[in-house]
XYZ file of C-alpha atoms in Angstrom:
740
model
C -23.461 17.125 -0.027
C -23.283 16.793 3.733
C -20.399 18.326 5.683
C -18.897 14.865 6.157
C -19.032 14.015 2.454
C -17.674 17.446 1.556
C -14.682 16.994 3.874
C -14.050 13.492 2.545
C -14.143 14.685 -1.084
C -11.832 17.595 -0.279
C -9.329 15.223 1.317
C -9.412 12.974 -1.741
C -8.800 15.870 -4.108
C -5.844 17.042 -1.988
C -4.398 13.525 -1.698
C -4.606 12.594 -5.363
C -4.539 15.914 -7.249
C -2.437 18.102 -4.966
C -2.661 21.753 -3.915
C -2.949 23.348 -7.327
C -5.721 25.656 -8.538
C -9.064 23.798 -8.411
C -12.453 24.452 -9.999
C -15.620 22.925 -8.531
C -18.202 22.692 -11.319
C -21.729 22.723 -9.930
C -20.554 24.318 -6.706
C -24.129 25.031 -5.472
C -23.886 26.646 -2.024
C -20.073 26.505 -2.153
C -19.461 23.996 0.659
C -16.682 22.205 -1.227
C -15.052 25.474 -2.325
C -15.142 26.717 1.272
C -13.651 23.477 2.600
C -10.877 23.546 0.010
C -10.072 27.185 0.795
C -9.808 26.266 4.480
C -7.405 23.461 3.489
C -5.115 25.884 1.672
C -6.275 25.180 -1.900
C -6.762 28.003 -4.383
C -10.374 26.954 -5.060
C -13.072 28.434 -7.276
C -16.638 27.433 -8.094
C -19.144 27.760 -10.897
C -22.899 27.187 -10.872
C -25.934 28.093 -12.974
C -27.980 29.194 -9.928
C -27.627 32.979 -9.575
C -29.041 33.242 -6.006
C -26.564 30.623 -4.799
C -23.701 32.469 -6.487
C -24.692 35.687 -4.687
C -24.847 33.806 -1.391
C -21.375 32.365 -2.003
C -20.022 35.771 -2.930
C -21.015 37.143 0.470
C -18.985 34.445 2.230
C -16.141 34.071 -0.316
C -15.900 37.233 -2.439
C -14.911 36.586 -6.044
C -14.590 32.839 -5.623
C -17.702 31.651 -7.470
C -19.049 32.613 -10.884
C -22.221 32.081 -12.833
C -21.912 29.561 -15.662
C -22.664 26.024 -16.819
C -20.664 22.868 -17.356
C -21.117 23.352 -21.102
C -19.681 26.863 -21.141
C -17.180 27.628 -18.387
C -16.319 31.342 -17.974
C -12.511 30.893 -17.822
C -9.786 30.806 -20.483
C -7.907 27.642 -21.461
C -5.674 26.078 -18.833
C -6.921 28.194 -15.926
C -6.906 25.320 -13.408
C -4.828 22.323 -12.447
C -7.858 20.234 -11.449
C -11.565 20.240 -12.185
C -13.955 18.580 -9.724
C -17.522 17.675 -10.716
C -19.463 15.920 -7.964
C -23.021 14.665 -8.536
C -23.477 16.868 -11.586
C -22.941 15.103 -14.919
C -25.563 12.411 -14.320
C -28.206 15.128 -14.450
C -27.186 16.060 -18.005
C -28.515 14.141 -20.982
C -26.063 11.678 -22.515
C -25.569 13.804 -25.642
C -24.346 16.796 -23.586
C -21.808 14.903 -21.462
C -19.014 14.781 -24.108
C -19.302 18.555 -24.536
C -19.037 19.067 -20.764
C -15.967 16.835 -20.608
C -14.322 18.777 -23.428
C -14.949 21.984 -21.461
C -13.389 20.417 -18.361
C -10.359 19.444 -20.384
C -10.099 22.901 -21.912
C -9.837 24.739 -18.586
C -7.824 22.090 -16.704
C -4.160 21.231 -17.287
C -3.856 18.000 -15.288
C -6.680 16.263 -13.449
C -10.427 15.675 -13.461
C -12.137 14.204 -10.408
C -15.661 12.939 -11.068
C -18.268 11.688 -8.639
C -21.389 10.454 -10.413
C -24.565 8.740 -9.307
C -25.460 5.533 -11.106
C -28.816 3.769 -11.151
C -29.648 1.120 -13.741
C -33.369 1.538 -13.045
C -33.199 5.282 -13.755
C -34.209 6.202 -10.202
C -33.498 9.494 -8.415
C -34.386 11.504 -11.528
C -31.032 10.929 -13.257
C -30.940 11.974 -16.893
C -28.027 9.612 -17.560
C -28.057 6.434 -15.491
C -25.104 4.391 -16.751
C -22.541 2.079 -15.187
C -18.837 2.678 -14.472
C -17.690 1.249 -17.817
C -19.882 3.712 -19.758
C -18.603 6.699 -17.798
C -14.990 5.603 -18.203
C -15.357 5.184 -21.967
C -16.887 8.614 -22.511
C -14.080 10.150 -20.425
C -11.419 8.321 -22.447
C -12.971 9.598 -25.665
C -12.715 13.144 -24.281
C -8.923 12.809 -23.848
C -8.613 11.547 -20.282
C -7.150 8.363 -18.836
C -7.333 6.729 -15.431
C -5.468 8.561 -12.695
C -2.395 6.608 -11.463
C -4.117 6.494 -8.044
C -7.332 5.049 -9.493
C -7.152 1.919 -7.331
C -6.247 3.873 -4.229
C -9.627 5.530 -4.641
C -11.487 2.427 -5.853
C -10.996 -0.958 -4.218
C -10.254 -3.561 -6.903
C -12.686 -6.186 -5.576
C -15.392 -3.598 -4.838
C -15.397 -2.546 -8.523
C -17.244 -5.798 -9.171
C -20.460 -4.257 -7.865
C -20.628 -0.469 -7.726
C -22.902 1.258 -5.277
C -25.183 4.220 -5.989
C -22.277 6.656 -6.397
C -18.855 6.116 -7.965
C -15.624 8.105 -8.008
C -13.613 8.329 -11.244
C -10.255 10.106 -10.831
C -8.679 10.971 -14.194
C -5.664 12.694 -15.675
C -5.257 14.287 -19.081
C -3.514 12.481 -21.908
C -0.797 14.864 -23.183
C -2.170 16.797 -26.149
C 0.624 15.798 -28.531
C 0.361 12.144 -27.501
C -3.408 12.101 -27.976
C -3.094 13.527 -31.480
C -0.484 10.927 -32.372
C -2.217 8.026 -30.621
C -6.005 8.544 -30.608
C -8.221 5.808 -29.221
C -8.918 4.542 -32.731
C -5.199 3.933 -33.301
C -5.067 1.965 -30.054
C -8.023 -0.161 -31.113
C -6.157 -1.155 -34.256
C -3.180 -2.291 -32.153
C -5.291 -3.981 -29.509
C -4.226 -7.570 -30.256
C -0.635 -6.670 -29.414
C -0.742 -3.537 -27.260
C -3.220 -1.980 -24.879
C -2.971 1.093 -22.701
C -5.065 -0.158 -19.811
C -5.383 3.377 -18.443
C -7.542 4.096 -21.501
C -9.545 0.855 -21.308
C -12.559 -0.021 -19.168
C -13.764 -3.305 -17.752
C -12.572 -6.072 -15.472
C -9.488 -7.001 -17.493
C -8.270 -3.417 -17.549
C -8.825 -3.292 -13.789
C -6.812 -6.483 -13.360
C -3.805 -5.287 -15.370
C -3.549 -1.834 -13.788
C -4.222 -3.098 -10.271
C -1.180 -5.389 -10.493
C 1.027 -2.337 -10.848
C -0.813 -0.648 -7.993
C -0.037 -3.752 -5.898
C 3.606 -3.784 -7.013
C 4.023 -0.107 -6.100
C 3.355 -1.022 -2.478
C 6.561 -3.078 -2.437
C 8.854 -0.459 -4.000
C 11.149 1.076 -1.398
C 12.171 4.753 -1.342
C 15.079 5.398 -3.691
C 14.668 2.120 -5.584
C 15.751 1.744 -9.171
C 12.769 -0.048 -10.732
C 12.829 -2.082 -13.942
C 9.525 -2.782 -15.704
C 10.563 -5.695 -17.916
C 8.255 -6.130 -20.937
C 6.548 -2.850 -20.076
C 4.253 -2.785 -23.123
C 2.807 0.688 -23.647
C 4.342 1.883 -20.362
C 1.179 2.560 -18.342
C 2.418 0.395 -15.464
C 5.758 2.189 -15.320
C 3.810 5.449 -15.103
C 1.684 4.132 -12.235
C 4.774 3.065 -10.290
C 6.571 6.365 -10.907
C 3.597 8.319 -9.578
C 2.755 5.988 -6.675
C 6.233 5.453 -5.198
C 9.388 7.265 -4.133
C 11.487 5.333 -6.656
C 14.578 7.207 -7.813
C 14.240 5.902 -11.364
C 11.762 3.760 -13.311
C 13.004 2.074 -16.491
C 10.679 0.339 -18.941
C 11.986 -2.176 -21.479
C 10.023 -3.724 -24.351
C 10.813 -5.341 -27.692
C 8.200 -3.329 -29.619
C 9.230 -0.054 -31.251
C 5.586 1.023 -31.313
C 5.210 0.367 -27.567
C 8.367 2.280 -26.637
C 7.436 5.246 -28.839
C 3.954 5.344 -27.276
C 5.373 5.117 -23.740
C 7.866 7.912 -24.383
C 5.186 10.218 -25.791
C 2.577 9.513 -23.122
C 4.548 8.968 -19.921
C 8.183 10.117 -20.218
C 8.004 13.463 -22.022
C 9.348 16.194 -19.721
C 10.080 13.821 -16.825
C 13.532 12.882 -15.550
C 12.953 9.791 -13.409
C 11.223 7.591 -15.988
C 12.593 6.305 -19.291
C 11.902 3.598 -21.844
C 14.288 1.434 -23.829
C 13.943 -0.910 -26.775
C 15.229 -4.402 -26.088
C 14.551 -8.118 -26.316
C 14.585 -10.226 -23.148
C 16.926 -11.555 -21.902
C 19.592 -10.202 -24.292
C 18.987 -6.538 -23.439
C 19.628 -7.208 -19.736
C 23.311 -7.828 -20.477
C 23.717 -4.031 -20.699
C 22.549 -3.641 -17.070
C 25.212 -3.897 -14.372
C 25.146 -6.649 -11.771
C 23.331 -5.704 -8.533
C 22.184 -2.331 -9.881
C 18.374 -2.701 -9.837
C 16.328 -2.802 -6.621
C 12.905 -3.906 -7.895
C 11.935 -5.759 -11.069
C 8.309 -5.902 -12.176
C 7.549 -8.304 -15.005
C 3.914 -9.143 -15.648
C 2.852 -11.801 -18.137
C 6.340 -12.099 -19.571
C 7.623 -15.596 -18.868
C 5.077 -17.285 -21.150
C 6.222 -15.075 -24.072
C 9.994 -15.740 -24.029
C 11.738 -18.864 -25.374
C 13.887 -19.299 -22.233
C 12.039 -18.140 -19.092
C 14.643 -19.691 -16.766
C 17.329 -17.660 -18.529
C 15.318 -14.479 -18.037
C 14.902 -15.237 -14.326
C 18.647 -15.896 -14.020
C 19.367 -12.451 -15.494
C 16.791 -10.863 -13.193
C 18.598 -12.404 -10.232
C 21.969 -11.156 -11.469
C 20.960 -7.508 -11.848
C 18.976 -7.325 -8.567
C 20.601 -5.970 -5.414
C 20.742 -8.333 -2.394
C 17.249 -8.447 -0.920
C 15.936 -6.726 -4.061
C 12.462 -7.746 -5.143
C 10.961 -9.454 -8.176
C 7.215 -9.104 -8.711
C 6.179 -11.350 -11.591
C 3.022 -12.903 -13.003
C 1.959 -15.649 -15.408
C -1.432 -16.849 -16.660
C -2.736 -19.878 -14.796
C -3.400 -22.854 -17.085
C -4.865 -21.155 -20.137
C -4.622 -24.369 -22.215
C -7.584 -25.642 -24.197
C -8.584 -29.187 -25.197
C -5.472 -29.433 -27.411
C -3.267 -28.981 -24.358
C -1.870 -25.713 -25.709
C -2.484 -22.079 -24.883
C -4.690 -20.718 -27.702
C -2.919 -17.335 -27.509
C -0.494 -17.460 -30.475
C 2.019 -15.255 -28.638
C 2.292 -17.592 -25.629
C 5.164 -20.064 -25.968
C 4.581 -21.854 -22.639
C 1.650 -23.027 -20.545
C 1.996 -22.210 -16.862
C 0.233 -23.650 -13.852
C 0.715 -23.007 -10.148
C 3.445 -25.589 -9.568
C 5.476 -24.674 -12.646
C 5.342 -21.007 -11.706
C 6.302 -21.744 -8.083
C 9.169 -24.012 -9.164
C 10.756 -21.526 -11.576
C 10.527 -18.574 -9.196
C 11.738 -20.559 -6.174
C 14.761 -21.914 -8.036
C 16.597 -18.568 -7.757
C 14.579 -16.394 -5.372
C 13.297 -16.487 -1.813
C 9.521 -16.250 -2.176
C 7.765 -13.794 0.142
C 4.208 -14.637 -0.961
C 1.947 -15.503 -3.890
C -1.209 -13.821 -5.151
C -4.100 -15.468 -6.971
C -5.805 -12.931 -9.246
C -9.057 -13.152 -11.170
C -10.699 -10.599 -13.447
C -13.905 -12.387 -14.418
C -13.100 -16.087 -14.756
C -10.904 -18.982 -13.630
C -10.416 -22.623 -14.518
C -12.597 -25.048 -12.567
C -10.380 -26.890 -10.083
C -12.311 -30.129 -10.601
C -12.392 -29.728 -14.426
C -9.164 -27.965 -15.553
C -10.322 -27.472 -19.159
C -13.482 -25.590 -18.187
C -13.748 -21.928 -17.232
C -16.170 -20.656 -14.619
C -17.222 -17.088 -13.749
C -15.259 -15.420 -10.945
C -15.420 -11.885 -9.510
C -12.497 -9.444 -9.464
C -10.243 -10.714 -6.705
C -6.635 -10.568 -5.510
C -5.964 -13.225 -2.860
C -2.661 -13.140 -0.944
C -1.166 -16.540 -0.039
C 1.845 -17.434 2.106
C 4.836 -18.850 0.248
C 4.174 -22.335 1.606
C 0.398 -22.177 1.121
C -1.384 -24.588 -1.208
C -2.078 -22.938 -4.554
C -5.231 -24.955 -5.124
C -7.455 -21.895 -5.354
C -9.248 -20.334 -8.357
C -6.863 -18.067 -10.279
C -6.704 -16.588 -13.740
C -3.154 -15.359 -13.091
C -0.493 -16.135 -10.507
C 1.674 -13.394 -9.075
C 4.813 -13.919 -7.003
C 6.582 -11.490 -4.695
C 10.123 -12.797 -4.279
C 13.543 -11.516 -3.213
C 17.100 -12.157 -4.216
C 18.733 -13.952 -1.249
C 20.009 -11.236 1.076
C 23.030 -13.347 2.053
C 24.616 -12.477 -1.295
C 25.169 -9.001 0.156
C 28.321 -10.131 1.937
C 30.110 -10.067 -1.436
C 28.239 -7.089 -2.959
C 29.328 -3.446 -2.473
C 26.636 -1.627 -0.516
C 24.656 1.241 -2.015
C 22.146 3.067 0.196
C 19.440 4.617 -1.963
C 16.866 5.071 0.802
C 18.714 7.821 2.675
C 20.859 10.455 0.891
C 24.471 10.858 1.994
C 23.853 14.152 3.835
C 21.002 12.580 5.853
C 23.207 9.612 6.747
C 25.922 11.943 8.009
C 23.397 13.939 10.036
C 21.939 10.761 11.563
C 25.345 9.485 12.697
C 25.316 5.974 14.154
C 21.665 5.306 13.389
C 22.246 4.987 9.620
C 25.864 3.795 9.614
C 25.105 0.433 8.022
C 28.132 0.174 5.760
C 30.474 1.066 8.646
C 29.087 -1.290 11.292
C 27.493 -4.293 9.534
C 29.257 -7.165 7.839
C 26.287 -7.366 5.430
C 24.726 -3.870 5.290
C 21.972 -5.082 2.922
C 20.380 -6.838 5.906
C 19.003 -3.601 7.279
C 16.730 -2.870 4.320
C 15.571 -6.443 3.733
C 15.342 -7.830 7.266
C 15.439 -5.161 9.959
C 13.839 -1.848 9.099
C 10.082 -1.839 9.663
C 8.282 -0.500 6.610
C 11.044 -1.571 4.221
C 11.736 -5.184 5.173
C 9.912 -8.280 3.967
C 6.412 -8.886 5.289
C 7.010 -12.639 5.383
C 7.516 -13.940 8.896
C 9.062 -17.192 7.576
C 11.514 -15.335 5.361
C 12.583 -13.047 8.215
C 13.241 -16.134 10.336
C 15.211 -17.777 7.505
C 17.355 -14.717 6.810
C 17.958 -14.099 10.515
C 19.196 -17.662 11.027
C 21.437 -17.353 7.973
C 22.907 -14.118 9.359
C 23.605 -15.798 12.694
C 25.343 -18.666 10.918
C 27.603 -16.506 8.734
C 28.389 -13.337 10.728
C 30.740 -12.859 13.661
C 29.196 -13.659 17.076
C 29.535 -10.074 18.359
C 28.603 -8.358 15.084
C 25.718 -5.969 14.575
C 24.367 -8.501 12.044
C 23.861 -11.128 14.745
C 22.329 -8.596 17.122
C 19.824 -7.551 14.465
C 19.019 -11.175 13.658
C 18.438 -12.044 17.329
C 16.206 -9.018 17.767
C 14.091 -9.918 14.722
C 13.664 -13.508 15.891
C 13.036 -12.469 19.491
C 10.291 -9.959 18.728
C 8.602 -12.448 16.402
C 8.565 -15.014 19.182
C 7.207 -12.393 21.581
C 4.379 -11.418 19.215
C 3.468 -15.047 18.588
C 3.564 -15.885 22.316
C 5.942 -18.766 21.515
C 8.757 -17.699 23.829
C 8.615 -20.728 26.132
C 9.631 -22.968 23.208
C 12.595 -20.708 22.374
C 15.081 -21.598 25.128
C 17.912 -21.842 22.593
C 17.126 -18.348 21.306
C 17.138 -16.950 24.852
C 20.538 -18.517 25.495
C 21.872 -16.971 22.276
C 20.611 -13.532 23.339
C 22.157 -13.883 26.800
C 25.487 -14.832 25.216
C 25.331 -11.823 22.877
C 24.669 -9.494 25.809
C 27.738 -10.837 27.594
C 29.981 -10.012 24.627
C 31.690 -6.688 23.936
C 30.016 -3.823 22.072
C 32.361 -4.048 19.091
C 30.808 -1.008 17.387
C 27.935 1.454 18.026
C 25.365 -0.709 16.267
C 26.315 -3.754 18.322
C 25.611 -1.565 21.364
C 22.294 -0.505 19.772
C 21.162 -4.140 19.603
C 22.312 -4.818 23.162
C 19.976 -2.046 24.338
C 17.082 -3.495 22.338
C 17.764 -7.061 23.450
C 17.847 -6.095 27.137
C 14.483 -4.431 26.671
C 13.190 -7.486 24.785
C 14.172 -9.848 27.636
C 12.414 -7.533 30.076
C 9.191 -7.742 28.032
C 9.517 -11.531 27.823
C 9.903 -11.804 31.602
C 6.950 -9.479 32.128
C 4.672 -11.526 29.857
C 5.712 -14.813 31.415
C 5.056 -13.523 34.947
C 8.657 -13.261 36.179
C 8.410 -9.731 37.607
C 11.783 -9.788 39.379
C 13.584 -10.736 36.159
C 11.599 -8.100 34.254
C 12.688 -5.451 36.766
C 16.317 -6.545 36.368
C 16.307 -6.173 32.564
C 14.375 -2.887 32.615
C 17.026 -1.540 35.016
C 19.791 -2.787 32.689
C 18.124 -1.046 29.749
C 17.950 2.208 31.698
C 21.592 1.918 32.740
C 22.836 1.844 29.131
C 23.629 5.322 27.671
C 21.322 5.061 24.660
C 21.679 8.787 23.914
C 25.372 8.272 23.154
C 24.285 6.148 20.176
C 21.425 8.383 19.011
C 18.463 10.066 20.711
C 16.266 7.904 18.467
C 17.246 4.920 20.657
C 15.796 6.680 23.722
C 12.423 5.192 22.797
C 13.675 2.009 24.456
C 14.856 3.996 27.479
C 11.492 5.747 27.812
C 9.508 2.516 27.466
C 11.758 0.740 29.980
C 11.297 3.579 32.505
C 7.531 3.491 32.019
C 7.279 -0.259 32.697
C 9.797 -0.193 35.557
C 7.962 2.679 37.235
C 4.666 0.792 36.946
C 6.212 -2.270 38.617
C 7.249 -0.088 41.555
C 3.963 1.865 41.671
C 1.672 -1.190 41.764
C 3.862 -2.621 44.535
C 3.263 0.528 46.601
C 6.691 2.047 45.981
C 5.266 5.334 44.706
C 8.294 7.493 45.444
C 10.602 5.142 43.534
C 8.254 5.157 40.565
C 8.093 8.955 40.555
C 11.876 9.241 40.806
C 12.420 6.900 37.836
C 9.827 8.662 35.678
C 11.058 12.181 36.394
C 14.764 11.349 36.035
C 14.208 9.543 32.708
C 11.956 12.297 31.336
C 14.612 14.915 32.153
C 17.278 12.706 30.573
C 15.279 12.396 27.341
C 14.481 16.125 27.225
C 18.161 17.045 27.611
C 19.294 14.586 24.928
C 16.619 15.585 22.411
C 17.235 19.308 22.978
C 20.988 18.880 22.608
C 20.490 16.820 19.444
C 18.511 19.535 17.677
C 20.798 22.341 18.898
C 23.912 20.599 17.617
C 22.434 19.189 14.396
C 23.961 20.452 11.140
C 21.921 22.484 8.676
C 20.745 19.288 6.966
C 17.395 18.045 8.243
C 17.545 14.642 9.935
C 16.171 11.618 8.102
C 12.401 11.455 8.542
C 12.576 7.979 10.113
C 15.082 9.173 12.727
C 13.079 12.337 13.374
C 9.914 10.292 14.036
C 11.709 8.146 16.608
C 13.229 11.181 18.323
C 9.751 12.737 18.404
C 8.351 9.534 19.866
C 10.991 9.645 22.607
C 9.951 13.232 23.408
C 6.294 12.171 23.680
C 7.315 9.334 25.993
C 9.044 11.908 28.198
C 5.796 13.852 28.490
C 3.973 10.647 29.430
C 6.512 10.011 32.186
C 6.067 13.541 33.569
C 2.271 13.123 33.622
C 2.542 9.703 35.266
C 4.854 11.065 37.955
C 2.496 13.965 38.703
C -0.569 11.709 39.035
C 1.161 8.632 40.430
C -0.880 8.532 43.674
C -4.113 8.277 41.687
C -3.090 4.857 40.374
C -4.463 3.175 43.493
C -7.186 5.630 44.506
C -8.669 6.544 41.095
C -7.147 4.315 38.392
C -9.580 5.524 35.704
C -8.478 9.123 36.264
C -4.802 8.101 36.244
C -5.082 6.209 32.963
C -7.158 8.980 31.423
C -4.352 11.445 32.109
C -1.556 9.140 30.992
C -3.244 8.001 27.775
C -4.236 11.481 26.649
C -0.950 12.076 24.797
C -0.822 11.951 21.015
C 1.280 8.796 20.921
C -1.277 6.776 22.884
C -4.116 8.087 20.743
C -2.250 7.306 17.529
C -1.444 3.785 18.710
C -5.073 3.212 19.643
C -6.340 4.625 16.341
C -3.799 2.552 14.365
C -4.874 -0.686 16.054
C -8.538 0.157 15.643
C -8.105 1.103 11.968
C -6.173 -2.073 11.208
C -8.863 -4.230 12.821
C -11.582 -2.359 10.935
C -9.798 -2.747 7.589
C -9.372 -6.475 8.141
C -13.037 -6.767 9.118
C -14.200 -4.839 6.042
C -11.960 -6.937 3.780
C -13.532 -10.123 5.148
C -17.038 -8.754 4.617
C -16.265 -7.694 1.043
C -14.787 -11.107 0.300
C -17.850 -12.857 1.710
C -20.103 -10.584 -0.293
C -18.198 -11.294 -3.520
C -18.281 -15.037 -2.824
C -22.026 -14.919 -2.250
C -22.612 -13.116 -5.522
C -20.317 -15.521 -7.377
C -22.283 -18.443 -5.937
C -25.525 -16.832 -7.119
C -24.083 -16.587 -10.643
C -22.962 -20.199 -10.490
C -26.399 -21.410 -9.415
C -28.074 -19.386 -12.138
C -25.744 -20.900 -14.727
C -26.535 -24.422 -13.502
C -30.313 -23.953 -13.541
C -32.002 -26.518 -15.835
C -35.781 -25.925 -16.237
C -36.257 -29.295 -17.919
C -35.186 -31.185 -14.810
C -38.073 -31.472 -12.343
C -37.478 -30.141 -8.863
C -34.231 -28.327 -9.637
C -35.519 -24.785 -10.353
C -37.292 -24.578 -7.004
C -34.192 -25.649 -5.089
C -32.005 -23.236 -7.015
C -34.478 -20.396 -6.473
C -34.577 -21.042 -2.729
C -30.788 -21.158 -2.547
C -30.546 -17.969 -4.589
C -32.981 -16.195 -2.292
C -30.968 -17.315 0.731
C -27.699 -16.093 -0.780
C -29.232 -12.795 -1.921
C -30.521 -12.205 1.603
C -27.096 -13.055 3.008
C -25.423 -10.696 0.482
C -27.766 -7.853 1.385
C -26.983 -8.393 5.031
C -23.255 -8.171 4.273
C -23.786 -4.964 2.286
C -25.672 -3.493 5.239
C -22.934 -4.491 7.663
C -20.261 -2.937 5.416
C -22.270 0.273 5.122
C -22.783 0.409 8.892
C -19.094 -0.232 9.561
C -18.038 2.433 7.065
C -20.533 4.913 8.547
C -19.206 4.258 12.049
C -15.633 4.626 10.777
C -16.376 8.033 9.239
C -18.187 9.283 12.324
C -15.245 8.362 14.522
C -12.782 9.903 12.075
C -14.834 13.101 11.934
C -15.035 13.182 15.729
């Protein structure tokens, strides 16, 4: 492997398997072992090439041994993780199960495979098989998919694997495997499936839903997996989130016993219960669950509306429901042929039932390998693996095999619900002071998690606007709730460049700024809103008004609230100094920058000197650190201020050399690149789906048609190859920049 590929593989092993003891099988010249050692991993290697082992021993004494994948020279359970990269495909198919058994013997947790695949048998591979074949042989050896499988492998990209594939795996517990071998699962397959031990597009679809859901679980959440089946999804969410507790409920004794043996044994924050929906939910207290995941459940229960009503009852205000239902699986009889499905769902029925009790954040249209034809609802047509996100008000007239909804319990119900903060522990809240005093200062403390805090709040712009308006209508005019709502609405208008049409909003902000600071968090929003009005004036060309509001922001003692709020002070000083500098008032600019930098340094230093033994909350610490970086930017700008006119490139080079500027630039660039790659992958998948459709429609008996189809196929194939090349080029450029 090249140095770049070695580094990338090392980073993946660290990210998904941790810093345990690692064995690289087929270590060759020891590049991966050396990279892992440099990263702090207790790494070892094994290879059958004696000269290479001697070479490795000179650089890394005692780290590499002579041996083969079929006979590893270590006792049982010597390693946490085994890595085998570009090795197994060079063994004959009959030897691969033996190698996998050896890997399992010496490893206690994970196996990370990278194998070359080539259907034409190119590159001298002894075993040239596809992903499904490799997965099956690994499952038979006692492994299952790693909970991070779809972090490593993009769901849509699994439709067409490239020359090399990554298969991250974890061991099935020995006792569970003996009790539930694959053969036992096959016998139960009509009712229960552990999709972590299944291969193919439908397995991908089921597990990926839980991977998607994990992205919406907030730190500290109590998560309920309603109708959890064999519990594999609960396991994925436990491993992929910072949930405080994951609870799986199912009506099958077999499923609960399997889940306990495979996923809950020896773990404290995951459990499984036997129960029938919705009756079993009566045992769960009102407003005690933060996230409910319920996939393909509503079509199985006699009263889906009753189940949704119970979900709403037990959710906390702003808590999330992530649910799915099959999209129009009826046949010519008008019924769903699945004997266990009591209802037929389509897009509108699903939307109506979810929207009746929840505020919908968005929908997802998912396909595994098929979907109903929109123009012929009783006919299926081939579709690639796909998960398409749609806004809550978007038309649902798109191909879908399943519908998923991400919805929230209305956050306004929090005014009558006792607040429980599970994101930040009590000692961190005390150490953070005003910055995390939601229950003390807000009329509805649940607003902060659902509406305000970036990274935890809803992604839906429309829902943020709705909840902010509701908060304004129900809370006191000088409350922290109204300040937060105005700030959310104001920054959305600023980002969308729609401020000129928001005169009413500007008047509301001005009125709020004229009112008293009734508590520290009201003051916190007054600081932010002054800064917001300054940015609005700057973007609309009113430089005098911008200067006024930047000066007002600087005049407010943000450090008395928390040094984390000094980010606004630092940004205001930066912009105000620039206004003076470009107008030729260099000395004023320097004075503002130096005075503000010293002010931030003093406040941050005092904060850490006086802090209790408890570490500050990570979110607060990041903002305090950002304020400190802003102070360094102000010092640099003051020192090089005169270069702004004479040598602007040199000035900006100095100012933008701090870590914060580089991180902001890299974040924006990475986001744009990810969006670009996602579009290319979607176009590629669509092109291939169109090729399949044209092939299916080809009718040799009809004159003239085959030639037209062939020409269209050639055009689409050429277009698809071009997209593949563009994706490869983009990815290559991305890695080069990351390595640089």
